[in-house]
Amino acid sequence: MAVKVIYEADATDLKMADRRKRILRSSAMFIFQLALIFILVSILGVWAMFIFLLAMFMFLPAPIIPTPSKYKITSQGVMLDERRIFSLKKEYKLRANEERKFVSILHRRRGEILRLYTSEPKRVVNILDKIIPKQKQPRRHGLKGEGRK
């Protein structure tokens, strides 16, 4: 079954133009994580490794964010290459950065998990917003105060 491509981008130039800021962000995250583990070890000893690993996988932002140079947006998600599709979940949020020309896909606890460079950030946000599954509204079985007569 062929997948219909909704949007396709080759963002190699945009990605290269923003390379310095991406490297600085990654470096800052690595330094922060090293400082955190050093502080935890000095206070908690061996337990620090367990706490750090738990925090790293549950709460800390990823130091390196996947940033494809070429990608396709389909109804199934974002095709990072011919084999890998990044599925969009209902808890993900979207944020456009018009100045730096990218769209961030954000996880509720971990922050940015995918960055898509594009010359049209608002358009990509609109497309992705239509693909992300929506939260189900709770069913209401009547208004408050209504009863049987």
C-alpha positions as protocol buffer text, in pm:
chain_id: "A"
residue {
  index: 1
  type: MET
  ca { x: 0 y: 0 z: 0 }
}
residue {
  index: 2
  type: ALA
  ca { x: 148 y: 332 z: -108 }
}
residue {
  index: 3
  type: VAL
  ca { x: 162 y: 612 z: 145 }
}
residue {
  index: 4
  type: LYS
  ca { x: 48 y: 955 z: 29 }
}
residue {
  index: 5
  type: VAL
  ca { x: 309 y: 1227 z: 85 }
}
residue {
  index: 6
  type: ILE
  ca { x: 148 y: 1546 z: 219 }
}
residue {
  index: 7
  type: TYR
  ca { x: 465 y: 1757 z: 245 }
}
residue {
  index: 8
  type: GLU
  ca { x: 826 y: 1698 z: 144 }
}
residue {
  index: 9
  type: ALA
  ca { x: 1135 y: 1901 z: 227 }
}
residue {
  index: 10
  type: ASP
  ca { x: 1507 y: 1910 z: 162 }
}
residue {
  index: 11
  type: ALA
  ca { x: 1628 y: 2129 z: 446 }
}
residue {
  index: 12
  type: THR
  ca { x: 2001 y: 2068 z: 413 }
}
residue {
  index: 13
  type: ASP
  ca { x: 2085 y: 2439 z: 372 }
}
residue {
  index: 14
  type: LEU
  ca { x: 1863 y: 2550 z: 662 }
}
residue {
  index: 15
  type: LYS
  ca { x: 2008 y: 2279 z: 885 }
}
residue {
  index: 16
  type: MET
  ca { x: 2366 y: 2380 z: 800 }
}
residue {
  index: 17
  type: ALA
  ca { x: 2290 y: 2750 z: 862 }
}
residue {
  index: 18
  type: ASP
  ca { x: 2173 y: 2665 z: 1216 }
}
residue {
  index: 19
  type: ARG
  ca { x: 2451 y: 2413 z: 1288 }
}
residue {
  index: 20
  type: ARG
  ca { x: 2642 y: 2631 z: 1536 }
}
residue {
  index: 21
  type: LYS
  ca { x: 2337 y: 2684 z: 1760 }
}
residue {
  index: 22
  type: ARG
  ca { x: 2254 y: 2311 z: 1753 }
}
residue {
  index: 23
  type: ILE
  ca { x: 2611 y: 2222 z: 1857 }
}
residue {
  index: 24
  type: LEU
  ca { x: 2606 y: 2481 z: 2139 }
}
residue {
  index: 25
  type: ARG
  ca { x: 2275 y: 2342 z: 2269 }
}
residue {
  index: 26
  type: SER
  ca { x: 2404 y: 1983 z: 2263 }
}
residue {
  index: 27
  type: SER
  ca { x: 2727 y: 2084 z: 2438 }
}
residue {
  index: 28
  type: ALA
  ca { x: 2536 y: 2272 z: 2708 }
}
residue {
  index: 29
  type: MET
  ca { x: 2311 y: 1969 z: 2769 }
}
residue {
  index: 30
  type: PHE
  ca { x: 2613 y: 1734 z: 2802 }
}
residue {
  index: 31
  type: ILE
  ca { x: 2783 y: 1973 z: 3046 }
}
residue {
  index: 32
  type: PHE
  ca { x: 2460 y: 2005 z: 3249 }
}
residue {
  index: 33
  type: GLN
  ca { x: 2420 y: 1626 z: 3266 }
}
residue {
  index: 34
  type: LEU
  ca { x: 2784 y: 1576 z: 3370 }
}
residue {
  index: 35
  type: ALA
  ca { x: 2748 y: 1840 z: 3641 }
}
residue {
  index: 36
  type: LEU
  ca { x: 2424 y: 1678 z: 3761 }
}
residue {
  index: 37
  type: ILE
  ca { x: 2580 y: 1332 z: 3789 }
}
residue {
  index: 38
  type: PHE
  ca { x: 2886 y: 1475 z: 3968 }
}
residue {
  index: 39
  type: ILE
  ca { x: 2663 y: 1650 z: 4224 }
}
residue {
  index: 40
  type: LEU
  ca { x: 2447 y: 1340 z: 4271 }
}
residue {
  index: 41
  type: VAL
  ca { x: 2751 y: 1113 z: 4319 }
}
residue {
  index: 42
  type: SER
  ca { x: 2902 y: 1350 z: 4575 }
}
residue {
  index: 43
  type: ILE
  ca { x: 2576 y: 1351 z: 4773 }
}
residue {
  index: 44
  type: LEU
  ca { x: 2429 y: 1002 z: 4722 }
}
residue {
  index: 45
  type: GLY
  ca { x: 2719 y: 781 z: 4618 }
}
residue {
  index: 46
  type: VAL
  ca { x: 2623 y: 466 z: 4426 }
}
residue {
  index: 47
  type: TRP
  ca { x: 2250 y: 548 z: 4428 }
}
residue {
  index: 48
  type: ALA
  ca { x: 2330 y: 848 z: 4211 }
}
residue {
  index: 49
  type: MET
  ca { x: 2370 y: 631 z: 3900 }
}
residue {
  index: 50
  type: PHE
  ca { x: 2023 y: 484 z: 3940 }
}
residue {
  index: 51
  type: ILE
  ca { x: 1865 y: 826 z: 4002 }
}
residue {
  index: 52
  type: PHE
  ca { x: 2055 y: 982 z: 3711 }
}
residue {
  index: 53
  type: LEU
  ca { x: 1954 y: 709 z: 3467 }
}
residue {
  index: 54
  type: LEU
  ca { x: 1592 y: 735 z: 3578 }
}
residue {
  index: 55
  type: ALA
  ca { x: 1598 y: 1113 z: 3536 }
}
residue {
  index: 56
  type: MET
  ca { x: 1775 y: 1085 z: 3200 }
}
residue {
  index: 57
  type: PHE
  ca { x: 1511 y: 857 z: 3051 }
}
residue {
  index: 58
  type: MET
  ca { x: 1209 y: 1018 z: 3217 }
}
residue {
  index: 59
  type: PHE
  ca { x: 1268 y: 1391 z: 3259 }
}
residue {
  index: 60
  type: LEU
  ca { x: 1591 y: 1535 z: 3120 }
}
residue {
  index: 61
  type: PRO
  ca { x: 1584 y: 1676 z: 2767 }
}
residue {
  index: 62
  type: ALA
  ca { x: 1769 y: 1479 z: 2501 }
}
residue {
  index: 63
  type: PRO
  ca { x: 2116 y: 1626 z: 2438 }
}
residue {
  index: 64
  type: ILE
  ca { x: 2104 y: 1541 z: 2068 }
}
residue {
  index: 65
  type: ILE
  ca { x: 1778 y: 1597 z: 1882 }
}
residue {
  index: 66
  type: PRO
  ca { x: 1713 y: 1402 z: 1561 }
}
residue {
  index: 67
  type: THR
  ca { x: 1715 y: 1655 z: 1277 }
}
residue {
  index: 68
  type: PRO
  ca { x: 1668 y: 1505 z: 931 }
}
residue {
  index: 69
  type: SER
  ca { x: 1803 y: 1693 z: 628 }
}
residue {
  index: 70
  type: LYS
  ca { x: 1533 y: 1544 z: 407 }
}
residue {
  index: 71
  type: TYR
  ca { x: 1194 y: 1423 z: 522 }
}
residue {
  index: 72
  type: LYS
  ca { x: 839 y: 1357 z: 408 }
}
residue {
  index: 73
  type: ILE
  ca { x: 521 y: 1411 z: 604 }
}
residue {
  index: 74
  type: THR
  ca { x: 257 y: 1144 z: 543 }
}
residue {
  index: 75
  type: SER
  ca { x: -70 y: 1051 z: 710 }
}
residue {
  index: 76
  type: GLN
  ca { x: 129 y: 793 z: 914 }
}
residue {
  index: 77
  type: GLY
  ca { x: 382 y: 1045 z: 1048 }
}
residue {
  index: 78
  type: VAL
  ca { x: 717 y: 1189 z: 945 }
}
residue {
  index: 79
  type: MET
  ca { x: 929 y: 969 z: 717 }
}
residue {
  index: 80
  type: LEU
  ca { x: 1287 y: 1030 z: 828 }
}
residue {
  index: 81
  type: ASP
  ca { x: 1420 y: 800 z: 556 }
}
residue {
  index: 82
  type: GLU
  ca { x: 1283 y: 515 z: 347 }
}
residue {
  index: 83
  type: ARG
  ca { x: 1265 y: 277 z: 646 }
}
residue {
  index: 84
  type: ARG
  ca { x: 1192 y: 489 z: 953 }
}
residue {
  index: 85
  type: ILE
  ca { x: 864 y: 665 z: 1023 }
}
residue {
  index: 86
  type: PHE
  ca { x: 832 y: 890 z: 1328 }
}
residue {
  index: 87
  type: SER
  ca { x: 475 y: 834 z: 1447 }
}
residue {
  index: 88
  type: LEU
  ca { x: 297 y: 1130 z: 1601 }
}
residue {
  index: 89
  type: LYS
  ca { x: 122 y: 1071 z: 1933 }
}
residue {
  index: 90
  type: LYS
  ca { x: -161 y: 1270 z: 2087 }
}
residue {
  index: 91
  type: GLU
  ca { x: 56 y: 1393 z: 2376 }
}
residue {
  index: 92
  type: TYR
  ca { x: 303 y: 1565 z: 2142 }
}
residue {
  index: 93
  type: LYS
  ca { x: 295 y: 1942 z: 2105 }
}
residue {
  index: 94
  type: LEU
  ca { x: 421 y: 2152 z: 1816 }
}
residue {
  index: 95
  type: ARG
  ca { x: 619 y: 2475 z: 1821 }
}
residue {
  index: 96
  type: ALA
  ca { x: 729 y: 2679 z: 1520 }
}
residue {
  index: 97
  type: ASN
  ca { x: 1043 y: 2893 z: 1525 }
}
residue {
  index: 98
  type: GLU
  ca { x: 996 y: 3143 z: 1241 }
}
residue {
  index: 99
  type: GLU
  ca { x: 1332 y: 3311 z: 1296 }
}
residue {
  index: 100
  type: ARG
  ca { x: 1543 y: 2994 z: 1275 }
}
residue {
  index: 101
  type: LYS
  ca { x: 1304 y: 2821 z: 1029 }
}
residue {
  index: 102
  type: PHE
  ca { x: 1216 y: 2499 z: 1207 }
}
residue {
  index: 103
  type: VAL
  ca { x: 931 y: 2314 z: 1377 }
}
residue {
  index: 104
  type: SER
  ca { x: 987 y: 2135 z: 1707 }
}
residue {
  index: 105
  type: ILE
  ca { x: 791 y: 1829 z: 1810 }
}
residue {
  index: 106
  type: LEU
  ca { x: 778 y: 1833 z: 2189 }
}
residue {
  index: 107
  type: HIS
  ca { x: 721 y: 1557 z: 2441 }
}
residue {
  index: 108
  type: ARG
  ca { x: 529 y: 1648 z: 2755 }
}
residue {
  index: 109
  type: ARG
  ca { x: 815 y: 1564 z: 2996 }
}
residue {
  index: 110
  type: ARG
  ca { x: 1131 y: 1544 z: 2786 }
}
residue {
  index: 111
  type: GLY
  ca { x: 1093 y: 1853 z: 2570 }
}
residue {
  index: 112
  type: GLU
  ca { x: 1203 y: 1860 z: 2208 }
}
residue {
  index: 113
  type: ILE
  ca { x: 1228 y: 1515 z: 2049 }
}
residue {
  index: 114
  type: LEU
  ca { x: 1237 y: 1599 z: 1677 }
}
residue {
  index: 115
  type: ARG
  ca { x: 1331 y: 1913 z: 1483 }
}
residue {
  index: 116
  type: LEU
  ca { x: 1217 y: 1968 z: 1125 }
}
residue {
  index: 117
  type: TYR
  ca { x: 1380 y: 2252 z: 933 }
}
residue {
  index: 118
  type: THR
  ca { x: 1155 y: 2413 z: 675 }
}
residue {
  index: 119
  type: SER
  ca { x: 1112 y: 2742 z: 492 }
}
residue {
  index: 120
  type: GLU
  ca { x: 742 y: 2729 z: 590 }
}
residue {
  index: 121
  type: PRO
  ca { x: 721 y: 2657 z: 967 }
}
residue {
  index: 122
  type: LYS
  ca { x: 358 y: 2767 z: 1009 }
}
residue {
  index: 123
  type: ARG
  ca { x: 243 y: 2551 z: 718 }
}
residue {
  index: 124
  type: VAL
  ca { x: 426 y: 2247 z: 857 }
}
residue {
  index: 125
  type: VAL
  ca { x: 270 y: 2304 z: 1201 }
}
residue {
  index: 126
  type: ASN
  ca { x: -76 y: 2315 z: 1041 }
}
residue {
  index: 127
  type: ILE
  ca { x: -9 y: 1992 z: 849 }
}
residue {
  index: 128
  type: LEU
  ca { x: 131 y: 1810 z: 1153 }
}
residue {
  index: 129
  type: ASP
  ca { x: -153 y: 1934 z: 1373 }
}
residue {
  index: 130
  type: LYS
  ca { x: -402 y: 1763 z: 1140 }
}
residue {
  index: 131
  type: ILE
  ca { x: -207 y: 1435 z: 1159 }
}
residue {
  index: 132
  type: ILE
  ca { x: -162 y: 1420 z: 1538 }
}
residue {
  index: 133
  type: PRO
  ca { x: -442 y: 1212 z: 1695 }
}
residue {
  index: 134
  type: LYS
  ca { x: -671 y: 1430 z: 1903 }
}
residue {
  index: 135
  type: GLN
  ca { x: -753 y: 1377 z: 2269 }
}
residue {
  index: 136
  type: LYS
  ca { x: -1088 y: 1208 z: 2311 }
}
residue {
  index: 137
  type: GLN
  ca { x: -1347 y: 1424 z: 2483 }
}
residue {
  index: 138
  type: PRO
  ca { x: -1517 y: 1257 z: 2779 }
}
residue {
  index: 139
  type: ARG
  ca { x: -1871 y: 1148 z: 2704 }
}
residue {
  index: 140
  type: ARG
  ca { x: -2138 y: 1329 z: 2895 }
}
residue {
  index: 141
  type: HIS
  ca { x: -2456 y: 1141 z: 2975 }
}
residue {
  index: 142
  type: GLY
  ca { x: -2665 y: 1437 z: 3074 }
}
residue {
  index: 143
  type: LEU
  ca { x: -2642 y: 1772 z: 3234 }
}
residue {
  index: 144
  type: LYS
  ca { x: -2570 y: 1815 z: 3601 }
}
residue {
  index: 145
  type: GLY
  ca { x: -2888 y: 1830 z: 3802 }
}
residue {
  index: 146
  type: GLU
  ca { x: -3092 y: 1637 z: 3547 }
}
residue {
  index: 147
  type: GLY
  ca { x: -3272 y: 1340 z: 3685 }
}
residue {
  index: 148
  type: ARG
  ca { x: -3543 y: 1098 z: 3588 }
}
residue {
  index: 149
  type: LYS
  ca { x: -3898 y: 1214 z: 3616 }
}
